[in-house]
Protein backbone atom coordinates (compact mmCIF):
# COMPACT_ATOMS: atom_id res chain seq x y z
CA UNK A 1 -2.47 -8.16 13.08
CA UNK A 2 -5.14 -5.31 12.11
CA UNK A 3 -4.98 -2.04 11.06
CA UNK A 4 -1.47 -0.18 11.77
CA UNK A 5 0.30 2.87 11.21
CA UNK A 6 3.42 1.73 9.52
CA UNK A 7 3.45 -1.20 6.85
CA UNK A 8 5.96 -4.06 8.38
CA UNK A 9 8.84 -5.11 6.80
CA UNK A 10 8.19 -8.61 5.49
CA UNK A 11 12.47 -9.37 5.67
CA UNK A 12 12.01 -8.46 9.45
CA UNK A 13 9.17 -10.26 10.29
CA UNK A 14 10.56 -13.40 8.65
CA UNK A 15 13.56 -12.76 10.50
CA UNK A 16 12.32 -12.33 13.70
CA UNK A 17 9.35 -15.00 12.85
CA UNK A 18 6.82 -12.64 13.52
CA UNK A 19 4.49 -13.31 10.30
CA UNK A 20 1.04 -11.57 10.45
CA UNK A 21 -2.21 -13.04 8.72
CA UNK A 22 -2.85 -9.34 7.34
CA UNK A 23 -2.28 -5.60 7.78
CA UNK A 24 -3.94 -2.73 6.70
CA UNK A 25 -1.97 0.76 7.18
CA UNK A 26 -3.78 3.86 8.40
CA UNK A 27 -4.95 5.82 5.14
CA UNK A 28 -4.61 9.21 4.53
CA UNK A 29 -1.40 11.13 5.19
CA UNK A 30 0.32 7.55 6.30
CA UNK A 31 0.17 7.16 2.63
CA UNK A 32 0.07 9.99 0.72
CA UNK A 33 0.63 13.90 1.67
CA UNK A 34 -2.12 16.06 2.37
CA UNK A 35 -2.84 19.81 2.36
CA UNK A 36 -5.40 19.93 5.29
CA UNK A 37 -7.71 16.87 4.55
CA UNK A 38 -7.33 17.04 0.70
CA UNK A 39 -4.58 14.93 -0.81
CA UNK A 40 -1.63 16.25 -2.80
CA UNK A 41 -1.64 15.37 -6.35
CA UNK A 42 1.17 15.30 -8.89
CA UNK A 43 1.29 16.45 -12.39
CA UNK A 44 -0.20 13.62 -13.49
CA UNK A 45 -3.15 13.25 -11.06
CA UNK A 46 -1.77 10.55 -8.76
CA UNK A 47 -1.56 11.10 -4.85
CA UNK A 48 1.99 12.12 -3.89
CA UNK A 49 3.31 9.53 -1.54
CA UNK A 50 4.05 10.75 1.75
CA UNK A 51 7.75 9.57 2.67
CA UNK A 52 7.75 10.90 5.94
CA UNK A 53 6.20 7.55 7.28
CA UNK A 54 7.33 4.74 4.15
CA UNK A 55 9.50 5.59 1.16
CA UNK A 56 7.76 4.91 -2.57
CA UNK A 57 10.72 2.29 -2.69
CA UNK A 58 9.99 0.63 0.63
CA UNK A 59 6.27 0.72 -0.42
CA UNK A 60 7.49 -1.06 -4.00
CA UNK A 61 9.54 -3.55 -2.13
CA UNK A 62 6.69 -4.36 0.09
CA UNK A 63 4.24 -4.83 -2.53
CA UNK A 64 6.38 -6.95 -4.52
CA UNK A 65 7.64 -9.22 -1.79
CA UNK A 66 6.80 -12.70 -2.57
CA UNK A 67 5.73 -13.27 1.20
CA UNK A 68 2.95 -10.43 0.07
CA UNK A 69 -0.45 -11.47 -1.36
CA UNK A 70 -2.59 -8.54 -2.39
CA UNK A 71 -6.44 -8.65 -1.57
CA UNK A 72 -7.16 -8.78 -5.46
CA UNK A 73 -4.85 -11.86 -5.74
CA UNK A 74 -6.61 -14.07 -3.42
CA UNK A 75 -8.58 -16.71 -5.60
CA UNK A 76 -12.28 -16.47 -3.78
CA UNK A 77 -11.77 -12.55 -4.20
CA UNK A 78 -13.91 -10.95 -7.32
CA UNK A 79 -12.37 -8.53 -8.73
CA UNK A 80 -14.91 -7.38 -11.02
CA UNK A 81 -17.45 -7.25 -8.30
CA UNK A 82 -15.18 -5.59 -5.73
CA UNK A 83 -12.99 -3.09 -7.59
CA UNK A 84 -10.39 -0.87 -5.64
CA UNK A 85 -11.05 2.69 -5.62
CA UNK A 86 -10.13 4.61 -8.93
CA UNK A 87 -7.28 6.50 -7.31
CA UNK A 88 -5.92 3.67 -5.57
CA UNK A 89 -5.91 1.19 -8.32
CA UNK A 90 -4.12 4.05 -10.47
CA UNK A 91 -1.39 4.73 -7.97
CA UNK A 92 -0.65 0.79 -7.35
CA UNK A 93 -0.26 0.42 -11.20
CA UNK A 94 1.96 3.45 -11.44
CA UNK A 95 3.97 2.13 -8.52
CA UNK A 96 4.31 -1.38 -9.96
CA UNK A 97 5.25 -0.14 -13.39
CA UNK A 98 8.26 1.60 -12.56
């Protein structure tokens, strides 16, 4: 697969034997709330997840799923050379720490 709107549910994919090599959800309002073209931030400065498309619980479950590997966890990926954007990195850390 490739770029997509919704992140596919790994459990449903496994059940249907429809495993994807990779996926990339549409950015912007599919991931976080926006006012016009600007993201909405919470009191701590993190972007607010847009639960219209995917809930925070769903995103946590998918990102922690044993069949999902994050780009920065690939053995050939140089984390120091290709860092994630600060806003994305901070949000992933916040979501994974809950």
